[in-house]
PDB file of C-alpha atoms in Angstrom:
ATOM      1  CA  MET P   1    -127.405 -25.546  38.048  1.00  0.00           C
ATOM      2  CA  ASN P   2    -125.470 -27.370  35.204  1.00  0.00           C
ATOM      3  CA  SER P   3    -125.519 -24.281  33.067  1.00  0.00           C
ATOM      4  CA  ASP P   4    -123.895 -22.295  36.069  1.00  0.00           C
ATOM      5  CA  ILE P   5    -120.988 -25.211  36.460  1.00  0.00           C
ATOM      6  CA  ALA P   6    -120.464 -24.797  32.787  1.00  0.00           C
ATOM      7  CA  LEU P   7    -120.214 -21.145  32.869  1.00  0.00           C
ATOM      8  CA  GLU P   8    -117.847 -21.023  35.391  1.00  0.00           C
ATOM      9  CA  ALA P   9    -115.626 -23.734  33.642  1.00  0.00           C
ATOM     10  CA  ASP P  10    -115.693 -21.485  30.431  1.00  0.00           C
ATOM     11  CA  GLU P  11    -114.677 -18.481  32.611  1.00  0.00           C
ATOM     12  CA  GLN P  12    -111.289 -17.344  31.108  1.00  0.00           C
ATOM     13  CA  PRO P  13    -108.474 -16.423  33.237  1.00  0.00           C
ATOM     14  CA  PRO P  14    -107.302 -12.692  33.371  1.00  0.00           C
ATOM     15  CA  LYS P  15    -104.003 -11.931  31.465  1.00  0.00           C
ATOM     16  CA  ILE P  16    -100.964 -11.199  33.499  1.00  0.00           C
ATOM     17  CA  GLU P  17     -97.555  -9.920  32.189  1.00  0.00           C
ATOM     18  CA  ILE P  18     -94.311 -10.570  33.350  1.00  0.00           C
ATOM     19  CA  LEU P  19     -92.239  -7.100  33.718  1.00  0.00           C
ATOM     20  CA  PHE P  20     -89.085  -8.585  35.101  1.00  0.00           C
ATOM     21  CA  GLU P  21     -87.789 -12.216  36.079  1.00  0.00           C
ATOM     22  CA  ASP P  22     -84.690 -13.273  37.189  1.00  0.00           C
ATOM     23  CA  GLU P  23     -83.778 -16.480  39.404  1.00  0.00           C
ATOM     24  CA  HIS P  24     -84.340 -14.524  42.406  1.00  0.00           C
ATOM     25  CA  ILE P  25     -87.744 -12.382  41.850  1.00  0.00           C
ATOM     26  CA  VAL P  26     -90.571 -11.962  39.374  1.00  0.00           C
ATOM     27  CA  ALA P  27     -92.508  -8.888  38.893  1.00  0.00           C
ATOM     28  CA  ILE P  28     -95.915  -9.030  37.035  1.00  0.00           C
ATOM     29  CA  HIS P  29     -98.315  -6.488  35.717  1.00  0.00           C
ATOM     30  CA  LYS P  30    -101.649  -7.370  37.737  1.00  0.00           C
ATOM     31  CA  PRO P  31    -104.876  -6.389  35.973  1.00  0.00           C
ATOM     32  CA  ALA P  32    -107.628  -4.652  38.148  1.00  0.00           C
ATOM     33  CA  GLY P  33    -110.158  -6.977  39.708  1.00  0.00           C
ATOM     34  CA  LEU P  34    -107.620 -10.021  40.283  1.00  0.00           C
ATOM     35  CA  LEU P  35    -106.847 -10.847  43.891  1.00  0.00           C
ATOM     36  CA  VAL P  36    -103.183 -11.415  44.606  1.00  0.00           C
ATOM     37  CA  HIS P  37    -103.926 -14.666  46.670  1.00  0.00           C
ATOM     38  CA  ARG P  38    -106.295 -16.991  48.041  1.00  0.00           C
ATOM     39  CA  SER P  39    -108.284 -16.097  51.116  1.00  0.00           C
ATOM     40  CA  TYR P  40    -111.569 -16.968  52.998  1.00  0.00           C
ATOM     41  CA  LEU P  41    -113.262 -14.406  51.699  1.00  0.00           C
ATOM     42  CA  ALA P  42    -112.945 -15.298  48.271  1.00  0.00           C
ATOM     43  CA  ARG P  43    -113.823 -18.831  48.255  1.00  0.00           C
ATOM     44  CA  ARG P  44    -115.641 -18.676  44.850  1.00  0.00           C
ATOM     45  CA  GLU P  45    -112.764 -17.091  43.232  1.00  0.00           C
ATOM     46  CA  ARG P  46    -110.852 -19.281  40.524  1.00  0.00           C
ATOM     47  CA  PHE P  47    -107.943 -16.932  39.556  1.00  0.00           C
ATOM     48  CA  PHE P  48    -105.318 -15.483  41.739  1.00  0.00           C
ATOM     49  CA  ALA P  49    -102.265 -13.487  40.683  1.00  0.00           C
ATOM     50  CA  MET P  50     -99.720 -15.826  42.978  1.00  0.00           C
ATOM     51  CA  GLN P  51    -100.961 -18.989  41.364  1.00  0.00           C
ATOM     52  CA  MET P  52    -100.906 -17.346  38.023  1.00  0.00           C
ATOM     53  CA  THR P  53     -97.455 -16.167  38.501  1.00  0.00           C
ATOM     54  CA  ARG P  54     -96.226 -19.710  39.948  1.00  0.00           C
ATOM     55  CA  ASP P  55     -97.726 -21.326  36.827  1.00  0.00           C
ATOM     56  CA  LEU P  56     -95.939 -19.119  34.612  1.00  0.00           C
ATOM     57  CA  VAL P  57     -92.512 -19.164  36.080  1.00  0.00           C
ATOM     58  CA  GLY P  58     -92.633 -22.705  37.169  1.00  0.00           C
ATOM     59  CA  CYS P  59     -91.788 -22.301  40.756  1.00  0.00           C
ATOM     60  CA  HIS P  60     -93.241 -21.432  44.114  1.00  0.00           C
ATOM     61  CA  VAL P  61     -93.385 -17.645  44.721  1.00  0.00           C
ATOM     62  CA  PHE P  62     -93.461 -15.653  47.948  1.00  0.00           C
ATOM     63  CA  PRO P  63     -95.883 -12.257  47.947  1.00  0.00           C
ATOM     64  CA  VAL P  64     -93.667  -9.597  49.406  1.00  0.00           C
ATOM     65  CA  HIS P  65     -96.390  -6.747  49.340  1.00  0.00           C
ATOM     66  CA  ARG P  66    -100.075  -6.241  48.252  1.00  0.00           C
ATOM     67  CA  LEU P  67    -102.104  -4.458  45.882  1.00  0.00           C
ATOM     68  CA  ASP P  68    -106.288  -4.194  46.217  1.00  0.00           C
ATOM     69  CA  ARG P  69    -108.054  -6.290  44.346  1.00  0.00           C
ATOM     70  CA  PRO P  70    -109.242  -3.233  42.099  1.00  0.00           C
ATOM     71  CA  THR P  71    -105.864  -1.676  41.835  1.00  0.00           C
ATOM     72  CA  SER P  72    -103.847  -2.688  38.846  1.00  0.00           C
ATOM     73  CA  GLY P  73    -100.149  -2.534  38.374  1.00  0.00           C
ATOM     74  CA  VAL P  74     -96.642  -3.805  39.617  1.00  0.00           C
ATOM     75  CA  LEU P  75     -96.681  -6.628  41.694  1.00  0.00           C
ATOM     76  CA  LEU P  76     -93.576  -7.936  43.120  1.00  0.00           C
ATOM     77  CA  PHE P  77     -92.852 -11.325  44.079  1.00  0.00           C
ATOM     78  CA  ALA P  78     -89.783 -13.178  45.348  1.00  0.00           C
ATOM     79  CA  LYS P  79     -88.830 -16.884  44.360  1.00  0.00           C
ATOM     80  CA  SER P  80     -87.323 -17.898  47.860  1.00  0.00           C
ATOM     81  CA  SER P  81     -88.506 -17.381  51.702  1.00  0.00           C
ATOM     82  CA  ASP P  82     -84.922 -15.673  52.243  1.00  0.00           C
ATOM     83  CA  VAL P  83     -85.178 -12.971  49.168  1.00  0.00           C
ATOM     84  CA  ALA P  84     -89.010 -12.660  50.250  1.00  0.00           C
ATOM     85  CA  ARG P  85     -87.687 -11.847  53.816  1.00  0.00           C
ATOM     86  CA  GLN P  86     -85.357  -9.244  52.373  1.00  0.00           C
ATOM     87  CA  LEU P  87     -87.719  -7.530  50.279  1.00  0.00           C
ATOM     88  CA  CYS P  88     -90.401  -7.525  53.268  1.00  0.00           C
ATOM     89  CA  GLU P  89     -87.632  -5.581  55.261  1.00  0.00           C
ATOM     90  CA  GLN P  90     -87.517  -3.101  52.490  1.00  0.00           C
ATOM     91  CA  PHE P  91     -91.144  -2.398  52.545  1.00  0.00           C
ATOM     92  CA  ALA P  92     -90.991  -2.290  56.257  1.00  0.00           C
ATOM     93  CA  ASP P  93     -88.455   0.419  56.348  1.00  0.00           C
ATOM     94  CA  HIS P  94     -89.884   2.313  53.473  1.00  0.00           C
ATOM     95  CA  SER P  95     -86.942   2.211  51.277  1.00  0.00           C
ATOM     96  CA  ILE P  96     -88.775   0.860  48.519  1.00  0.00           C
ATOM     97  CA  LYS P  97     -90.193   3.856  46.291  1.00  0.00           C
ATOM     98  CA  LYS P  98     -93.737   3.438  44.972  1.00  0.00           C
ATOM     99  CA  GLN P  99     -95.464   5.553  42.352  1.00  0.00           C
ATOM    100  CA  TYR P 100     -99.231   5.621  41.503  1.00  0.00           C
ATOM    101  CA  LEU P 101    -101.279   7.123  38.875  1.00  0.00           C
ATOM    102  CA  ALA P 102    -105.001   8.118  39.667  1.00  0.00           C
ATOM    103  CA  ILE P 103    -108.106   9.834  38.270  1.00  0.00           C
ATOM    104  CA  VAL P 104    -109.603  11.644  40.758  1.00  0.00           C
ATOM    105  CA  ARG P 105    -112.861  14.239  41.160  1.00  0.00           C
ATOM    106  CA  GLY P 106    -112.238  17.617  40.674  1.00  0.00           C
ATOM    107  CA  ASN P 107    -109.147  19.635  39.450  1.00  0.00           C
ATOM    108  CA  MET P 108    -106.213  20.086  41.281  1.00  0.00           C
ATOM    109  CA  HIS P 109    -103.441  22.587  41.270  1.00  0.00           C
ATOM    110  CA  GLU P 110    -101.205  22.135  44.201  1.00  0.00           C
ATOM    111  CA  SER P 111     -98.907  19.396  45.122  1.00  0.00           C
ATOM    112  CA  GLY P 112     -98.000  18.532  48.586  1.00  0.00           C
ATOM    113  CA  THR P 113     -97.666  15.713  51.277  1.00  0.00           C
ATOM    114  CA  LEU P 114    -100.691  14.524  53.509  1.00  0.00           C
ATOM    115  CA  ASP P 115     -99.733  13.210  56.663  1.00  0.00           C
ATOM    116  CA  TYR P 116    -102.880  12.112  58.210  1.00  0.00           C
ATOM    117  CA  ALA P 117    -103.026   9.019  60.577  1.00  0.00           C
ATOM    118  CA  LEU P 118    -105.688   6.325  59.612  1.00  0.00           C
ATOM    119  CA  LYS P 119    -107.694   4.225  61.865  1.00  0.00           C
ATOM    120  CA  GLN P 120    -107.402   0.292  60.888  1.00  0.00           C
ATOM    121  CA  GLU P 121    -110.378  -0.745  58.306  1.00  0.00           C
ATOM    122  CA  PHE P 122    -111.561  -3.931  59.740  1.00  0.00           C
ATOM    123  CA  ASP P 123    -113.236  -6.885  57.987  1.00  0.00           C
ATOM    124  CA  ASP P 124    -116.186  -8.427  59.859  1.00  0.00           C
ATOM    125  CA  LEU P 125    -114.769 -11.972  59.636  1.00  0.00           C
ATOM    126  CA  GLY P 126    -111.003 -11.916  59.377  1.00  0.00           C
ATOM    127  CA  ASP P 127    -110.645  -9.099  61.986  1.00  0.00           C
ATOM    128  CA  LYS P 128    -113.378  -9.747  64.789  1.00  0.00           C
ATOM    129  CA  HIS P 129    -110.921 -10.324  67.153  1.00  0.00           C
ATOM    130  CA  VAL P 130    -108.880  -7.383  66.782  1.00  0.00           C
ATOM    131  CA  ASP P 131    -109.583  -4.389  68.995  1.00  0.00           C
ATOM    132  CA  PRO P 132    -111.699  -1.980  67.223  1.00  0.00           C
ATOM    133  CA  ASN P 133    -110.302   0.771  69.518  1.00  0.00           C
ATOM    134  CA  LYS P 134    -106.909   0.587  68.179  1.00  0.00           C
ATOM    135  CA  ALA P 135    -104.986   3.695  67.690  1.00  0.00           C
ATOM    136  CA  ALA P 136    -104.975   5.309  64.235  1.00  0.00           C
ATOM    137  CA  GLN P 137    -101.383   4.378  62.476  1.00  0.00           C
ATOM    138  CA  GLU P 138     -99.352   7.114  60.868  1.00  0.00           C
ATOM    139  CA  ALA P 139    -100.065   7.356  57.117  1.00  0.00           C
ATOM    140  CA  VAL P 140     -98.264   9.901  54.766  1.00  0.00           C
ATOM    141  CA  THR P 141     -98.734  10.437  51.143  1.00  0.00           C
ATOM    142  CA  ASP P 142     -97.316  12.812  48.430  1.00  0.00           C
ATOM    143  CA  PHE P 143     -99.752  13.679  45.828  1.00  0.00           C
ATOM    144  CA  GLN P 144     -98.845  15.687  42.642  1.00  0.00           C
ATOM    145  CA  PRO P 145    -101.292  17.119  40.122  1.00  0.00           C
ATOM    146  CA  LEU P 146    -100.342  16.344  36.404  1.00  0.00           C
ATOM    147  CA  LEU P 147    -103.210  17.353  34.225  1.00  0.00           C
ATOM    148  CA  ASN P 148    -106.743  18.841  34.744  1.00  0.00           C
ATOM    149  CA  THR P 149    -109.909  18.707  32.610  1.00  0.00           C
ATOM    150  CA  GLU P 150    -113.519  19.893  32.449  1.00  0.00           C
ATOM    151  CA  ILE P 151    -115.746  18.054  30.312  1.00  0.00           C
ATOM    152  CA  PRO P 152    -119.096  19.451  29.181  1.00  0.00           C
ATOM    153  CA  TYR P 153    -121.242  16.408  31.051  1.00  0.00           C
ATOM    154  CA  SER P 154    -123.238  16.501  34.097  1.00  0.00           C
ATOM    155  CA  SER P 155    -122.327  13.979  36.836  1.00  0.00           C
ATOM    156  CA  GLY P 156    -124.128  15.769  39.561  1.00  0.00           C
ATOM    157  CA  ARG P 157    -125.575  19.269  40.322  1.00  0.00           C
ATOM    158  CA  TYR P 158    -123.380  20.968  37.965  1.00  0.00           C
ATOM    159  CA  PRO P 159    -123.662  21.226  34.183  1.00  0.00           C
ATOM    160  CA  SER P 160    -120.044  19.917  33.704  1.00  0.00           C
ATOM    161  CA  SER P 161    -117.518  17.440  35.448  1.00  0.00           C
ATOM    162  CA  ARG P 162    -113.992  18.159  36.474  1.00  0.00           C
ATOM    163  CA  TYR P 163    -111.198  15.688  36.885  1.00  0.00           C
ATOM    164  CA  ALA P 164    -107.555  15.251  37.632  1.00  0.00           C
ATOM    165  CA  LEU P 165    -104.778  12.967  36.887  1.00  0.00           C
ATOM    166  CA  ILE P 166    -102.394  13.045  39.755  1.00  0.00           C
ATOM    167  CA  ARG P 167     -99.355  11.053  40.781  1.00  0.00           C
ATOM    168  CA  LEU P 168     -99.310   9.609  44.247  1.00  0.00           C
ATOM    169  CA  SER P 169     -96.362   8.231  46.234  1.00  0.00           C
ATOM    170  CA  PRO P 170     -97.321   6.726  49.663  1.00  0.00           C
ATOM    171  CA  HIS P 171     -94.406   6.556  52.294  1.00  0.00           C
ATOM    172  CA  THR P 172     -96.377   3.918  54.394  1.00  0.00           C
ATOM    173  CA  GLY P 173     -98.583   1.328  53.642  1.00  0.00           C
ATOM    174  CA  ARG P 174    -102.220   1.150  55.440  1.00  0.00           C
ATOM    175  CA  LYS P 175    -104.907  -0.435  54.143  1.00  0.00           C
ATOM    176  CA  HIS P 176    -106.714   1.793  51.289  1.00  0.00           C
ATOM    177  CA  GLN P 177    -104.355   4.532  52.257  1.00  0.00           C
ATOM    178  CA  LEU P 178    -104.492   6.264  49.039  1.00  0.00           C
ATOM    179  CA  ARG P 179    -108.210   5.761  48.516  1.00  0.00           C
ATOM    180  CA  ARG P 180    -108.837   7.043  51.985  1.00  0.00           C
ATOM    181  CA  HIS P 181    -106.408  10.106  51.754  1.00  0.00           C
ATOM    182  CA  MET P 182    -107.696  11.192  48.506  1.00  0.00           C
ATOM    183  CA  ALA P 183    -111.362  10.860  49.910  1.00  0.00           C
ATOM    184  CA  HIS P 184    -109.926  13.044  52.958  1.00  0.00           C
ATOM    185  CA  LEU P 185    -108.708  15.821  50.584  1.00  0.00           C
ATOM    186  CA  ARG P 186    -112.312  15.783  48.885  1.00  0.00           C
ATOM    187  CA  HIS P 187    -110.589  14.320  45.738  1.00  0.00           C
ATOM    188  CA  PRO P 188    -111.912  10.667  45.740  1.00  0.00           C
ATOM    189  CA  ILE P 189    -110.322   8.510  42.988  1.00  0.00           C
ATOM    190  CA  VAL P 190    -113.079   7.568  40.702  1.00  0.00           C
ATOM    191  CA  GLY P 191    -114.269   4.215  40.567  1.00  0.00           C
ATOM    192  CA  ASP P 192    -113.869   3.885  44.527  1.00  0.00           C
ATOM    193  CA  THR P 193    -116.980   2.294  45.630  1.00  0.00           C
ATOM    194  CA  THR P 194    -115.701   2.265  49.328  1.00  0.00           C
ATOM    195  CA  HIS P 195    -114.459   5.602  50.037  1.00  0.00           C
ATOM    196  CA  GLY P 196    -115.436   7.540  46.615  1.00  0.00           C
ATOM    197  CA  ASP P 197    -118.066   9.419  45.063  1.00  0.00           C
ATOM    198  CA  GLY P 198    -121.217   7.307  43.936  1.00  0.00           C
ATOM    199  CA  LYS P 199    -122.818   9.616  41.525  1.00  0.00           C
ATOM    200  CA  GLN P 200    -119.125   9.974  39.709  1.00  0.00           C
ATOM    201  CA  ASN P 201    -118.499   6.363  39.687  1.00  0.00           C
ATOM    202  CA  LYS P 202    -122.074   5.724  38.061  1.00  0.00           C
ATOM    203  CA  PHE P 203    -121.213   8.690  35.753  1.00  0.00           C
ATOM    204  CA  PHE P 204    -118.043   7.112  34.490  1.00  0.00           C
ATOM    205  CA  ARG P 205    -119.373   3.321  34.217  1.00  0.00           C
ATOM    206  CA  GLU P 206    -122.205   4.717  32.208  1.00  0.00           C
ATOM    207  CA  HIS P 207    -120.323   7.494  30.217  1.00  0.00           C
ATOM    208  CA  PHE P 208    -117.203   5.576  29.192  1.00  0.00           C
ATOM    209  CA  ALA P 209    -118.616   1.839  29.881  1.00  0.00           C
ATOM    210  CA  ILE P 210    -115.675   1.048  31.672  1.00  0.00           C
ATOM    211  CA  ASN P 211    -116.065  -0.270  35.434  1.00  0.00           C
ATOM    212  CA  ARG P 212    -112.933  -0.091  37.247  1.00  0.00           C
ATOM    213  CA  LEU P 213    -110.996   1.718  40.096  1.00  0.00           C
ATOM    214  CA  TRP P 214    -108.794   4.230  38.389  1.00  0.00           C
ATOM    215  CA  LEU P 215    -105.656   3.680  40.413  1.00  0.00           C
ATOM    216  CA  ILE P 216    -102.719   2.168  39.065  1.00  0.00           C
ATOM    217  CA  ALA P 217     -99.149   1.153  40.700  1.00  0.00           C
ATOM    218  CA  LYS P 218     -97.087   2.456  37.909  1.00  0.00           C
ATOM    219  CA  SER P 219     -93.774   1.742  39.256  1.00  0.00           C
ATOM    220  CA  LEU P 220     -91.582   0.331  42.004  1.00  0.00           C
ATOM    221  CA  GLN P 221     -87.998   1.259  42.923  1.00  0.00           C
ATOM    222  CA  PHE P 222     -85.890  -1.027  45.181  1.00  0.00           C
ATOM    223  CA  VAL P 223     -82.469  -2.530  45.493  1.00  0.00           C
ATOM    224  CA  HIS P 224     -82.272  -5.967  44.327  1.00  0.00           C
ATOM    225  CA  PRO P 225     -81.814  -7.949  47.409  1.00  0.00           C
ATOM    226  CA  VAL P 226     -79.107 -10.419  45.854  1.00  0.00           C
ATOM    227  CA  THR P 227     -77.209  -8.569  43.077  1.00  0.00           C
ATOM    228  CA  GLN P 228     -77.723  -5.024  45.009  1.00  0.00           C
ATOM    229  CA  GLN P 229     -78.652  -3.414  41.528  1.00  0.00           C
ATOM    230  CA  ALA P 230     -80.752  -0.568  41.590  1.00  0.00           C
ATOM    231  CA  MET P 231     -84.178  -1.693  40.050  1.00  0.00           C
ATOM    232  CA  HIS P 232     -86.948   0.349  38.474  1.00  0.00           C
ATOM    233  CA  ILE P 233     -89.870  -1.911  37.262  1.00  0.00           C
ATOM    234  CA  GLU P 234     -92.830   0.085  35.511  1.00  0.00           C
ATOM    235  CA  ALA P 235     -96.095  -0.869  34.059  1.00  0.00           C
ATOM    236  CA  GLU P 236     -97.585   0.312  31.196  1.00  0.00           C
ATOM    237  CA  LEU P 237    -101.354   2.151  31.211  1.00  0.00           C
ATOM    238  CA  GLU P 238    -103.984  -0.302  30.132  1.00  0.00           C
ATOM    239  CA  ALA P 239    -105.752   0.654  27.200  1.00  0.00           C
ATOM    240  CA  GLU P 240    -109.201   2.027  28.796  1.00  0.00           C
ATOM    241  CA  TRP P 241    -106.521   4.915  30.410  1.00  0.00           C
ATOM    242  CA  LEU P 242    -105.516   5.930  26.897  1.00  0.00           C
ATOM    243  CA  THR P 243    -109.486   5.807  26.028  1.00  0.00           C
ATOM    244  CA  VAL P 244    -110.483   8.280  28.982  1.00  0.00           C
ATOM    245  CA  PHE P 245    -107.423  10.604  28.302  1.00  0.00           C
ATOM    246  CA  ASP P 246    -108.650  10.982  24.590  1.00  0.00           C
ATOM    247  CA  ALA P 247    -112.212  11.677  25.997  1.00  0.00           C
ATOM    248  CA  PHE P 248    -110.613  14.229  28.160  1.00  0.00           C
ATOM    249  CA  GLY P 249    -108.863  15.919  25.553  1.00  0.00           C
ATOM    250  CA  TRP P 250    -105.325  15.042  26.431  1.00  0.00           C
ATOM    251  CA  ASP P 251    -103.720  14.694  23.193  1.00  0.00           C
ATOM    252  CA  ASP P 252    -100.048  13.161  22.451  1.00  0.00           C
ATOM    253  CA  GLU P 253     -98.599  16.775  22.781  1.00  0.00           C
ATOM    254  CA  GLN P 254     -99.709  17.364  26.366  1.00  0.00           C
ATOM    255  CA  LEU P 255     -99.018  13.875  27.379  1.00  0.00           C
ATOM    256  CA  SER P 256     -95.550  13.808  25.901  1.00  0.00           C
ATOM    257  CA  SER P 257     -94.628  17.125  27.662  1.00  0.00           C
ATOM    258  CA  MET P 258     -94.547  15.649  30.757  1.00  0.00           C
ATOM    259  CA  PRO P 259     -92.688  12.175  30.288  1.00  0.00           C
ATOM    260  CA  SER P 260     -91.982  12.141  34.064  1.00  0.00           C
ATOM    261  CA  MET P 261     -95.944  11.351  34.577  1.00  0.00           C
ATOM    262  CA  LEU P 262     -95.801   8.055  32.754  1.00  0.00           C
ATOM    263  CA  LEU P 263     -92.004   7.098  33.214  1.00  0.00           C
ATOM    264  CA  SER P 264     -90.970   7.614  36.674  1.00  0.00           C
TER     265      SER P 264
END
């Protein structure tokens, strides 16, 4: 028991990076695996993005949106309840533009918009009083394939494995929307243990020795609620993405030929 306590005490906090800060808002790059804030479902967790950001900037911060625990990327906080309310209104009326990058199973060649309503996903404890027969909610996602690859390794019944790098722009913010929409299109996001392909996930973990959901909130575009300035906040891809890109044969020339893939 003492050794378990010592191990927990020695646990190092994940690294978060401040992408933008002024007296009203702060945006960070949340690493994959970090929860946004405390919850009854995470009583054993020690580190949370909200508390870590508060400690970095020296004041209380208010969450205005969420990222799933396994998703990395841009996470925005307000420094006052009034600014938080204004930002929440922008999220609610869908005026904030969100762009994600994901690696999915299979090659994709067509861009499109998926308008596919989603039934609310319920947690056994937190949502035990919610009506399970609640009607499906509108959910809309733009998707755009950027690069395709086929590698000579089997991850299932075929001798090779195909993947695509795609850009996703959700117009609504349903729980697990991007993960569920890509699964609906039969191109599940790699590393998605809830809605994804177990064989592909296992192959990725073992072949690349990296265990994560391959989804990053790449950028947020919105109007600053106080200065009225047009804001564009972007996260850099983590090193593991570049490791996989290299293994996929996507060299600098291919990547640089698509600046919009990484910059907008």
